[in-house]
PDB file of C-alpha atoms in Angstrom:
ATOM      1  CA  LEU T 187       0.182   0.331  -0.031  1.00 65.00           C
ATOM      2  CA  ASP T 188       3.063   2.154   0.069  1.00 77.00           C
ATOM      3  CA  TRP T 189       2.194   2.791  -3.639  1.00 78.00           C
ATOM      4  CA  LEU T 190      -1.148   4.108  -3.867  1.00 79.00           C
ATOM      5  CA  ALA T 191      -0.358   6.350  -1.115  1.00 81.00           C
ATOM      6  CA  THR T 192       2.259   8.023  -3.209  1.00 79.00           C
ATOM      7  CA  GLN T 193      -0.636   8.348  -6.280  1.00 81.00           C
ATOM      8  CA  ASN T 194      -3.797   9.220  -4.057  1.00 74.00           C
ATOM      9  CA  GLY T 195      -1.727  11.867  -1.512  1.00 69.00           C
ATOM     10  CA  ARG T 196      -3.112  10.489   1.513  1.00 73.00           C
ATOM     11  CA  LYS T 197      -0.415  10.330   4.055  1.00 73.00           C
ATOM     12  CA  LYS T 198       1.049   6.980   5.519  1.00 68.00           C
ATOM     13  CA  GLU T 199       2.582   6.769   8.857  1.00 70.00           C
ATOM     14  CA  ASP T 200       3.766   2.981   8.952  1.00 73.00           C
ATOM     15  CA  LYS T 201       6.162   2.999   5.835  1.00 66.00           C
ATOM     16  CA  CYS T 202       7.796  -0.121   4.223  1.00 74.00           C
ATOM     17  CA  SER T 203      10.527   1.129   1.649  1.00 77.00           C
ATOM     18  CA  TRP T 204      12.787   4.017   1.746  1.00 78.00           C
ATOM     19  CA  LEU T 205      11.414   4.646  -1.885  1.00 77.00           C
ATOM     20  CA  MET T 206       8.688   6.262   0.672  1.00 79.00           C
ATOM     21  CA  ASN T 207      11.344   9.134   1.274  1.00 81.00           C
ATOM     22  CA  ILE T 208      11.409  10.094  -2.018  1.00 82.00           C
ATOM     23  CA  PRO T 209       9.419  13.297  -2.853  1.00 81.00           C
ATOM     24  CA  GLU T 210       9.409  12.624  -6.807  1.00 79.00           C
ATOM     25  CA  MET T 211       7.517   9.121  -5.914  1.00 78.00           C
ATOM     26  CA  HIS T 212       4.836  11.145  -4.952  1.00 79.00           C
ATOM     27  CA  HIS T 213       4.070  12.373  -8.103  1.00 79.00           C
ATOM     28  CA  SER T 214       1.548  11.364 -10.386  1.00 77.00           C
ATOM     29  CA  ARG T 215       2.171   8.723 -12.725  1.00 72.00           C
ATOM     30  CA  ALA T 216      -0.714   7.886 -14.483  1.00 76.00           C
ATOM     31  CA  PRO T 217      -1.353   5.408 -12.372  1.00 79.00           C
ATOM     32  CA  GLY T 218      -3.785   2.425 -13.438  1.00 83.00           C
ATOM     33  CA  MET T 219      -7.278   3.280 -12.745  1.00 88.00           C
ATOM     34  CA  THR T 220      -8.023  -0.673 -11.731  1.00 93.00           C
ATOM     35  CA  CYS T 221      -5.372  -1.129  -9.350  1.00 90.00           C
ATOM     36  CA  LEU T 222      -6.332   1.716  -7.658  1.00 87.00           C
ATOM     37  CA  SER T 223      -9.955   0.978  -7.271  1.00 90.00           C
ATOM     38  CA  ALA T 224      -8.711  -2.414  -6.182  1.00 92.00           C
ATOM     39  CA  LEU T 225      -6.175  -1.334  -3.664  1.00 88.00           C
ATOM     40  CA  GLY T 226      -8.515   1.529  -2.561  1.00 87.00           C
ATOM     41  CA  SER T 227     -11.302  -0.963  -2.064  1.00 90.00           C
ATOM     42  CA  GLY T 228      -9.656  -2.177   1.612  1.00 88.00           C
ATOM     43  CA  VAL T 229     -10.242  -5.977  -0.167  1.00 91.00           C
ATOM     44  CA  GLN T 230      -7.386  -8.123  -1.238  1.00 91.00           C
ATOM     45  CA  GLY T 231      -8.842  -9.874  -4.319  1.00 94.00           C
ATOM     46  CA  HIS T 232      -7.331 -13.689  -4.736  1.00 96.00           C
ATOM     47  CA  TYR T 233      -8.120 -15.753  -7.885  1.00 94.00           C
ATOM     48  CA  ASP T 234     -10.634 -17.476  -5.827  1.00 94.00           C
ATOM     49  CA  ASP T 235     -12.479 -15.097  -4.942  1.00 95.00           C
ATOM     50  CA  PRO T 236     -11.847 -12.292  -7.665  1.00 95.00           C
ATOM     51  CA  ILE T 237     -12.187  -8.192  -6.683  1.00 95.00           C
ATOM     52  CA  ASN T 238     -13.210  -7.478 -10.402  1.00 96.00           C
ATOM     53  CA  SER T 239     -13.088  -8.949 -14.188  1.00 96.00           C
ATOM     54  CA  SER T 240     -10.277  -7.038 -14.927  1.00 97.00           C
ATOM     55  CA  LYS T 241      -7.312  -8.172 -17.561  1.00 97.00           C
ATOM     56  CA  GLY T 242      -5.607  -5.333 -17.378  1.00 97.00           C
ATOM     57  CA  CYS T 243      -1.736  -5.640 -17.240  1.00 97.00           C
ATOM     58  CA  GLY T 244      -1.290  -4.171 -13.754  1.00 95.00           C
ATOM     59  CA  GLY T 245      -0.382  -7.203 -12.629  1.00 96.00           C
ATOM     60  CA  VAL T 246       1.877  -8.877 -14.663  1.00 98.00           C
ATOM     61  CA  MET T 247       4.209  -5.534 -15.080  1.00 95.00           C
ATOM     62  CA  ARG T 248       4.633  -5.826 -11.010  1.00 95.00           C
ATOM     63  CA  VAL T 249       5.594  -9.446 -10.446  1.00 97.00           C
ATOM     64  CA  ALA T 250       9.085  -9.870 -12.099  1.00 96.00           C
ATOM     65  CA  PRO T 251      10.738  -9.266  -8.320  1.00 94.00           C
ATOM     66  CA  ILE T 252       8.875 -13.206  -7.281  1.00 96.00           C
ATOM     67  CA  GLY T 253      10.799 -14.418  -9.826  1.00 96.00           C
ATOM     68  CA  LEU T 254      14.191 -13.144  -8.569  1.00 92.00           C
ATOM     69  CA  PHE T 255      13.779 -13.518  -4.899  1.00 92.00           C
ATOM     70  CA  LEU T 256      11.721 -16.811  -4.205  1.00 94.00           C
ATOM     71  CA  LYS T 257      14.319 -19.304  -4.990  1.00 92.00           C
ATOM     72  CA  PRO T 258      13.710 -22.773  -5.863  1.00 93.00           C
ATOM     73  CA  ASP T 259      15.626 -24.682  -3.388  1.00 93.00           C
ATOM     74  CA  VAL T 260      13.220 -22.998  -0.925  1.00 94.00           C
ATOM     75  CA  TYR T 261       9.529 -23.284  -2.939  1.00 97.00           C
ATOM     76  CA  THR T 262       8.599 -25.500  -5.520  1.00 97.00           C
ATOM     77  CA  GLN T 263       8.337 -24.246  -9.066  1.00 98.00           C
ATOM     78  CA  LYS T 264       4.409 -24.500  -8.616  1.00 98.00           C
ATOM     79  CA  GLU T 265       4.215 -22.046  -5.005  1.00 98.00           C
ATOM     80  CA  ILE T 266       6.510 -19.725  -7.387  1.00 98.00           C
ATOM     81  CA  ASP T 267       4.186 -19.521  -9.874  1.00 98.00           C
ATOM     82  CA  ARG T 268       1.222 -19.397  -8.010  1.00 98.00           C
ATOM     83  CA  VAL T 269       2.224 -16.119  -5.694  1.00 98.00           C
ATOM     84  CA  GLY T 270       2.657 -14.410  -8.695  1.00 98.00           C
ATOM     85  CA  ALA T 271      -0.780 -15.237  -9.627  1.00 98.00           C
ATOM     86  CA  GLU T 272      -2.061 -14.192  -6.609  1.00 98.00           C
ATOM     87  CA  SER T 273       0.128 -10.902  -6.639  1.00 97.00           C
ATOM     88  CA  ALA T 274      -1.515 -10.048  -9.836  1.00 98.00           C
ATOM     89  CA  ALA T 275      -5.143 -10.993  -8.708  1.00 98.00           C
ATOM     90  CA  ILE T 276      -4.741  -8.765  -5.467  1.00 96.00           C
ATOM     91  CA  THR T 277      -5.680  -6.113  -8.125  1.00 97.00           C
ATOM     92  CA  HIS T 278      -6.646  -8.200 -11.718  1.00 97.00           C
ATOM     93  CA  GLY T 279      -9.273 -10.790 -11.314  1.00 97.00           C
ATOM     94  CA  HIS T 280      -9.800 -12.346 -14.488  1.00 98.00           C
ATOM     95  CA  GLU T 281      -7.445 -15.176 -15.584  1.00 98.00           C
ATOM     96  CA  LEU T 282      -5.981 -13.202 -17.862  1.00 98.00           C
ATOM     97  CA  GLY T 283      -5.037 -10.795 -15.657  1.00 98.00           C
ATOM     98  CA  TYR T 284      -3.319 -13.410 -13.584  1.00 98.00           C
ATOM     99  CA  MET T 285      -1.935 -16.550 -15.691  1.00 98.00           C
ATOM    100  CA  PRO T 286       0.703 -14.080 -17.638  1.00 98.00           C
ATOM    101  CA  ALA T 287       1.881 -12.862 -14.027  1.00 98.00           C
ATOM    102  CA  ALA T 288       2.435 -16.702 -13.130  1.00 98.00           C
ATOM    103  CA  MET T 289       4.126 -17.352 -16.432  1.00 98.00           C
ATOM    104  CA  LEU T 290       6.160 -14.256 -16.304  1.00 98.00           C
ATOM    105  CA  VAL T 291       7.361 -15.187 -12.864  1.00 98.00           C
ATOM    106  CA  HIS T 292       8.263 -18.775 -14.233  1.00 98.00           C
ATOM    107  CA  ILE T 293      10.168 -17.746 -17.129  1.00 98.00           C
ATOM    108  CA  ILE T 294      12.600 -15.247 -14.687  1.00 97.00           C
ATOM    109  CA  SER T 295      12.865 -17.673 -12.047  1.00 97.00           C
ATOM    110  CA  LYS T 296      13.566 -20.643 -15.005  1.00 97.00           C
ATOM    111  CA  ILE T 297      16.156 -17.997 -16.275  1.00 96.00           C
ATOM    112  CA  VAL T 298      17.534 -17.002 -13.374  1.00 93.00           C
ATOM    113  CA  HIS T 299      18.124 -19.868 -10.553  1.00 93.00           C
ATOM    114  CA  GLY T 300      17.574 -22.499 -13.331  1.00 93.00           C
ATOM    115  CA  ASN T 301      20.006 -20.985 -15.663  1.00 90.00           C
ATOM    116  CA  THR T 302      17.757 -21.974 -18.291  1.00 95.00           C
ATOM    117  CA  GLY T 303      17.742 -20.154 -21.920  1.00 96.00           C
ATOM    118  CA  LEU T 304      15.274 -17.157 -22.719  1.00 97.00           C
ATOM    119  CA  ARG T 305      13.315 -19.785 -25.456  1.00 98.00           C
ATOM    120  CA  ALA T 306      13.054 -22.749 -23.161  1.00 98.00           C
ATOM    121  CA  ALA T 307      11.941 -21.065 -20.338  1.00 98.00           C
ATOM    122  CA  VAL T 308       9.447 -19.273 -22.133  1.00 98.00           C
ATOM    123  CA  GLU T 309       8.912 -22.966 -23.361  1.00 98.00           C
ATOM    124  CA  ASP T 310       8.863 -24.245 -20.145  1.00 98.00           C
ATOM    125  CA  ALA T 311       6.064 -21.612 -18.552  1.00 98.00           C
ATOM    126  CA  LEU T 312       4.061 -22.470 -21.346  1.00 98.00           C
ATOM    127  CA  ALA T 313       3.484 -25.943 -20.604  1.00 98.00           C
ATOM    128  CA  ALA T 314       3.373 -25.107 -16.734  1.00 98.00           C
ATOM    129  CA  MET T 315       0.520 -22.818 -17.420  1.00 98.00           C
ATOM    130  CA  GLU T 316      -1.377 -25.722 -19.454  1.00 97.00           C
ATOM    131  CA  GLU T 317      -1.017 -28.102 -16.365  1.00 97.00           C
ATOM    132  CA  GLN T 318      -1.365 -25.772 -13.730  1.00 97.00           C
ATOM    133  CA  TYR T 319      -4.616 -24.292 -15.194  1.00 97.00           C
ATOM    134  CA  PRO T 320      -5.922 -26.983 -17.854  1.00 95.00           C
ATOM    135  CA  CYS T 321      -9.326 -25.770 -16.656  1.00 95.00           C
ATOM    136  CA  ALA T 322      -9.322 -22.588 -17.237  1.00 97.00           C
ATOM    137  CA  LYS T 323     -11.720 -20.944 -19.482  1.00 97.00           C
ATOM    138  CA  HIS T 324      -9.118 -18.874 -21.140  1.00 98.00           C
ATOM    139  CA  ILE T 325      -5.941 -21.180 -21.197  1.00 98.00           C
ATOM    140  CA  GLY T 326      -6.256 -21.466 -24.739  1.00 98.00           C
ATOM    141  CA  GLU T 327      -6.362 -17.956 -25.730  1.00 98.00           C
ATOM    142  CA  LEU T 328      -2.973 -17.029 -23.571  1.00 98.00           C
ATOM    143  CA  SER T 329      -0.907 -20.748 -25.182  1.00 98.00           C
ATOM    144  CA  ALA T 330      -2.018 -19.299 -28.525  1.00 98.00           C
ATOM    145  CA  ILE T 331      -1.064 -15.772 -28.345  1.00 98.00           C
ATOM    146  CA  ILE T 332       2.477 -16.674 -26.516  1.00 98.00           C
ATOM    147  CA  LYS T 333       3.300 -19.320 -29.625  1.00 98.00           C
ATOM    148  CA  LYS T 334       2.543 -16.933 -31.625  1.00 98.00           C
ATOM    149  CA  ALA T 335       4.974 -14.684 -29.820  1.00 98.00           C
ATOM    150  CA  ILE T 336       7.379 -17.288 -30.375  1.00 98.00           C
ATOM    151  CA  THR T 337       6.669 -17.686 -34.246  1.00 98.00           C
ATOM    152  CA  LEU T 338       6.829 -14.231 -35.177  1.00 98.00           C
ATOM    153  CA  SER T 339      10.072 -13.537 -33.434  1.00 98.00           C
ATOM    154  CA  GLU T 340      11.647 -15.953 -36.530  1.00 97.00           C
ATOM    155  CA  GLU T 341       9.904 -14.533 -39.136  1.00 97.00           C
ATOM    156  CA  GLU T 342      11.014 -12.010 -41.935  1.00 96.00           C
ATOM    157  CA  ILE T 343       8.512  -9.089 -40.412  1.00 97.00           C
ATOM    158  CA  SER T 344       8.735  -5.468 -39.087  1.00 97.00           C
ATOM    159  CA  ASP T 345       8.761  -4.987 -35.538  1.00 98.00           C
ATOM    160  CA  VAL T 346       5.716  -2.451 -36.294  1.00 97.00           C
ATOM    161  CA  ASP T 347       3.631  -5.278 -38.099  1.00 98.00           C
ATOM    162  CA  ALA T 348       4.154  -7.853 -35.339  1.00 98.00           C
ATOM    163  CA  ILE T 349       4.201  -6.336 -32.300  1.00 98.00           C
ATOM    164  CA  ARG T 350       0.614  -4.887 -34.643  1.00 97.00           C
ATOM    165  CA  SER T 351      -0.385  -8.330 -34.413  1.00 98.00           C
ATOM    166  CA  LEU T 352      -0.147  -9.373 -31.220  1.00 98.00           C
ATOM    167  CA  GLY T 353      -2.025  -6.384 -30.077  1.00 98.00           C
ATOM    168  CA  GLU T 354      -1.474  -2.788 -28.064  1.00 97.00           C
ATOM    169  CA  GLY T 355      -0.797  -4.260 -24.922  1.00 97.00           C
ATOM    170  CA  TRP T 356      -3.272  -2.712 -22.289  1.00 97.00           C
ATOM    171  CA  VAL T 357      -4.464  -6.414 -21.427  1.00 98.00           C
ATOM    172  CA  ALA T 358      -1.927  -8.812 -19.655  1.00 98.00           C
ATOM    173  CA  GLU T 359      -1.541 -11.295 -22.386  1.00 98.00           C
ATOM    174  CA  GLU T 360      -0.518  -8.705 -25.047  1.00 98.00           C
ATOM    175  CA  THR T 361       1.604  -7.476 -22.597  1.00 98.00           C
ATOM    176  CA  LEU T 362       3.758 -10.658 -22.071  1.00 98.00           C
ATOM    177  CA  ALA T 363       3.616 -11.670 -25.704  1.00 98.00           C
ATOM    178  CA  ILE T 364       4.878  -8.528 -26.912  1.00 98.00           C
ATOM    179  CA  ALA T 365       7.623  -8.456 -24.615  1.00 98.00           C
ATOM    180  CA  ILE T 366       8.102 -12.364 -25.013  1.00 98.00           C
ATOM    181  CA  TYR T 367       8.377 -11.324 -28.811  1.00 98.00           C
ATOM    182  CA  CYS T 368      10.701  -8.432 -28.282  1.00 98.00           C
ATOM    183  CA  ALA T 369      12.821 -10.481 -26.093  1.00 98.00           C
ATOM    184  CA  LEU T 370      13.664 -13.505 -28.221  1.00 98.00           C
ATOM    185  CA  ARG T 371      14.009 -11.237 -31.454  1.00 98.00           C
ATOM    186  CA  TYR T 372      16.810  -8.894 -29.540  1.00 97.00           C
ATOM    187  CA  GLU T 373      17.996 -11.600 -27.018  1.00 95.00           C
ATOM    188  CA  ASN T 374      21.619 -10.527 -27.425  1.00 91.00           C
ATOM    189  CA  ASP T 375      20.752  -6.664 -27.724  1.00 92.00           C
ATOM    190  CA  PHE T 376      18.689  -5.398 -24.639  1.00 91.00           C
ATOM    191  CA  SER T 377      18.686  -1.602 -25.910  1.00 90.00           C
ATOM    192  CA  LYS T 378      17.322  -3.051 -29.817  1.00 94.00           C
ATOM    193  CA  ALA T 379      14.687  -5.195 -27.602  1.00 96.00           C
ATOM    194  CA  VAL T 380      13.299  -2.582 -25.617  1.00 95.00           C
ATOM    195  CA  THR T 381      13.332   0.166 -28.093  1.00 95.00           C
ATOM    196  CA  ALA T 382      11.103  -1.894 -29.990  1.00 97.00           C
ATOM    197  CA  ALA T 383       9.217  -2.731 -27.189  1.00 98.00           C
ATOM    198  CA  VAL T 384       8.800   1.139 -26.695  1.00 97.00           C
ATOM    199  CA  ASN T 385       7.989   2.161 -30.163  1.00 96.00           C
ATOM    200  CA  HIS T 386       3.989   1.409 -31.205  1.00 96.00           C
ATOM    201  CA  ASP T 387       0.740   3.102 -30.146  1.00 94.00           C
ATOM    202  CA  GLY T 388      -0.424   0.942 -27.500  1.00 96.00           C
ATOM    203  CA  ASP T 389       0.299   0.542 -23.941  1.00 96.00           C
ATOM    204  CA  SER T 390       4.180   0.756 -24.755  1.00 96.00           C
ATOM    205  CA  ASP T 391       5.647   1.511 -20.813  1.00 95.00           C
ATOM    206  CA  SER T 392       4.325  -1.230 -19.892  1.00 97.00           C
ATOM    207  CA  THR T 393       5.528  -3.553 -22.622  1.00 98.00           C
ATOM    208  CA  GLY T 394       8.837  -2.039 -22.343  1.00 97.00           C
ATOM    209  CA  ALA T 395       9.496  -2.781 -18.778  1.00 96.00           C
ATOM    210  CA  VAL T 396       8.294  -6.235 -19.012  1.00 98.00           C
ATOM    211  CA  THR T 397      10.782  -6.660 -21.859  1.00 98.00           C
ATOM    212  CA  GLY T 398      13.086  -4.942 -19.393  1.00 94.00           C
ATOM    213  CA  ASN T 399      12.072  -7.670 -17.036  1.00 95.00           C
ATOM    214  CA  LEU T 400      12.681 -10.519 -19.313  1.00 97.00           C
ATOM    215  CA  LEU T 401      16.572  -9.177 -20.832  1.00 94.00           C
ATOM    216  CA  GLY T 402      17.357  -7.912 -17.336  1.00 91.00           C
ATOM    217  CA  ALA T 403      17.035 -11.674 -16.033  1.00 93.00           C
ATOM    218  CA  VAL T 404      18.721 -12.869 -19.029  1.00 93.00           C
ATOM    219  CA  CYS T 405      21.812 -10.416 -18.946  1.00 86.00           C
ATOM    220  CA  GLY T 406      22.142 -10.625 -14.878  1.00 75.00           C
ATOM    221  CA  GLY T 407      24.212  -8.108 -13.588  1.00 56.00           C
ATOM    222  CA  LEU T 408      25.553  -7.297 -17.034  1.00 54.00           C
ATOM    223  CA  VAL T 409      23.050  -4.626 -17.544  1.00 51.00           C
ATOM    224  CA  GLN T 410      24.712  -2.358 -14.549  1.00 49.00           C
ATOM    225  CA  ARG T 411      28.332  -4.329 -14.338  1.00 45.00           C
ATOM    226  CA  VAL T 412      29.105  -3.325 -18.156  1.00 42.00           C
ATOM    227  CA  GLY T 413      27.350  -0.519 -18.406  1.00 49.00           C
ATOM    228  CA  LEU T 414      24.487  -1.470 -21.143  1.00 49.00           C
ATOM    229  CA  VAL T 415      22.096   0.665 -18.748  1.00 51.00           C
ATOM    230  CA  GLY T 416      24.883   3.700 -18.069  1.00 51.00           C
ATOM    231  CA  ASP T 417      24.615   6.865 -16.289  1.00 50.00           C
ATOM    232  CA  ASP T 418      23.871   9.385 -19.462  1.00 54.00           C
ATOM    233  CA  ASN T 419      20.415   6.738 -19.593  1.00 52.00           C
ATOM    234  CA  LEU T 420      19.584   7.123 -16.337  1.00 47.00           C
ATOM    235  CA  ARG T 421      19.893  10.904 -15.970  1.00 47.00           C
ATOM    236  CA  ALA T 422      18.143  10.376 -19.111  1.00 46.00           C
ATOM    237  CA  GLY T 423      14.622   8.660 -17.198  1.00 50.00           C
ATOM    238  CA  GLY T 424      14.605  11.838 -15.242  1.00 57.00           C
ATOM    239  CA  GLN T 425      15.183  12.933 -11.495  1.00 66.00           C
ATOM    240  CA  LEU T 426      15.397   9.464 -10.089  1.00 72.00           C
ATOM    241  CA  GLY T 427      18.573   8.242 -11.976  1.00 70.00           C
ATOM    242  CA  GLY T 428      20.634   7.950  -8.737  1.00 75.00           C
ATOM    243  CA  GLU T 429      17.494   5.898  -6.990  1.00 77.00           C
ATOM    244  CA  PHE T 430      17.000   3.652 -10.258  1.00 71.00           C
ATOM    245  CA  ARG T 431      21.236   2.931  -9.695  1.00 74.00           C
ATOM    246  CA  GLN T 432      20.664   1.848  -6.060  1.00 77.00           C
ATOM    247  CA  LEU T 433      17.987  -0.261  -6.858  1.00 76.00           C
ATOM    248  CA  GLY T 434      19.906  -2.042  -9.494  1.00 73.00           C
ATOM    249  CA  VAL T 435      22.744  -2.108  -6.936  1.00 75.00           C
ATOM    250  CA  ASP T 436      20.064  -3.567  -4.000  1.00 78.00           C
ATOM    251  CA  VAL T 437      19.259  -6.124  -6.394  1.00 75.00           C
ATOM    252  CA  LEU T 438      22.824  -7.359  -6.863  1.00 73.00           C
ATOM    253  CA  ASP T 439      23.524  -7.742  -3.851  1.00 76.00           C
ATOM    254  CA  VAL T 440      20.519  -9.735  -2.833  1.00 73.00           C
ATOM    255  CA  LEU T 441      21.092 -12.289  -5.787  1.00 73.00           C
ATOM    256  CA  ASP T 442      24.430 -12.643  -5.163  1.00 71.00           C
ATOM    257  CA  GLY T 443      24.343 -12.881  -1.713  1.00 65.00           C
TER     258      GLY T 443
END
């Protein structure tokens, strides 16, 4: 609820994060209305008791840290995936609001902790979702768009046309599919992948963020250590460049520890 307090202007005394002490974090940054309304309701949604029928991308774009920090030697992969789904379902109750979140968590977990390649991790995650949600009404839709993204990443097609055929990224399955397409297409070029992900007419900040999640996992500390995201690029993002770098260092410290 720290994040909610930064966006609705209400004071919160019991702060959980040092980020709450940064004045710039309290500027309204076009927060998702579904997240605001769900969190503001005081009710915690769950996929067994959905708070709404939203399949927006506000869930999938926030769950990447779960795949980083929950380790398979402590939790089973299914448990880790379920935490991803549960986190998204707090605010997004549609199957396609939380299943893509579980899938993203699975991919990142496999890459970071299982030393699995990106393509293999995506395919493993898709198989896991089909196994974990066999009775889900919309599992076929998720499977179809992810398979399409994989296929498009190997075809001679412009990024604009490929992304357009996957959607605009306003809903979670499209966000994840576009991110997977961009990450697979430019697996060895972080900058090109993110550039492709943000250059379309849809929810480009969300698709760019999830693409960064995927290739951040693939590149690991290289993103920070060899300058794939350098000081100039961080400063270009506005006043929070130093904070972004500190977050990156903190993540690396945790993972390396």
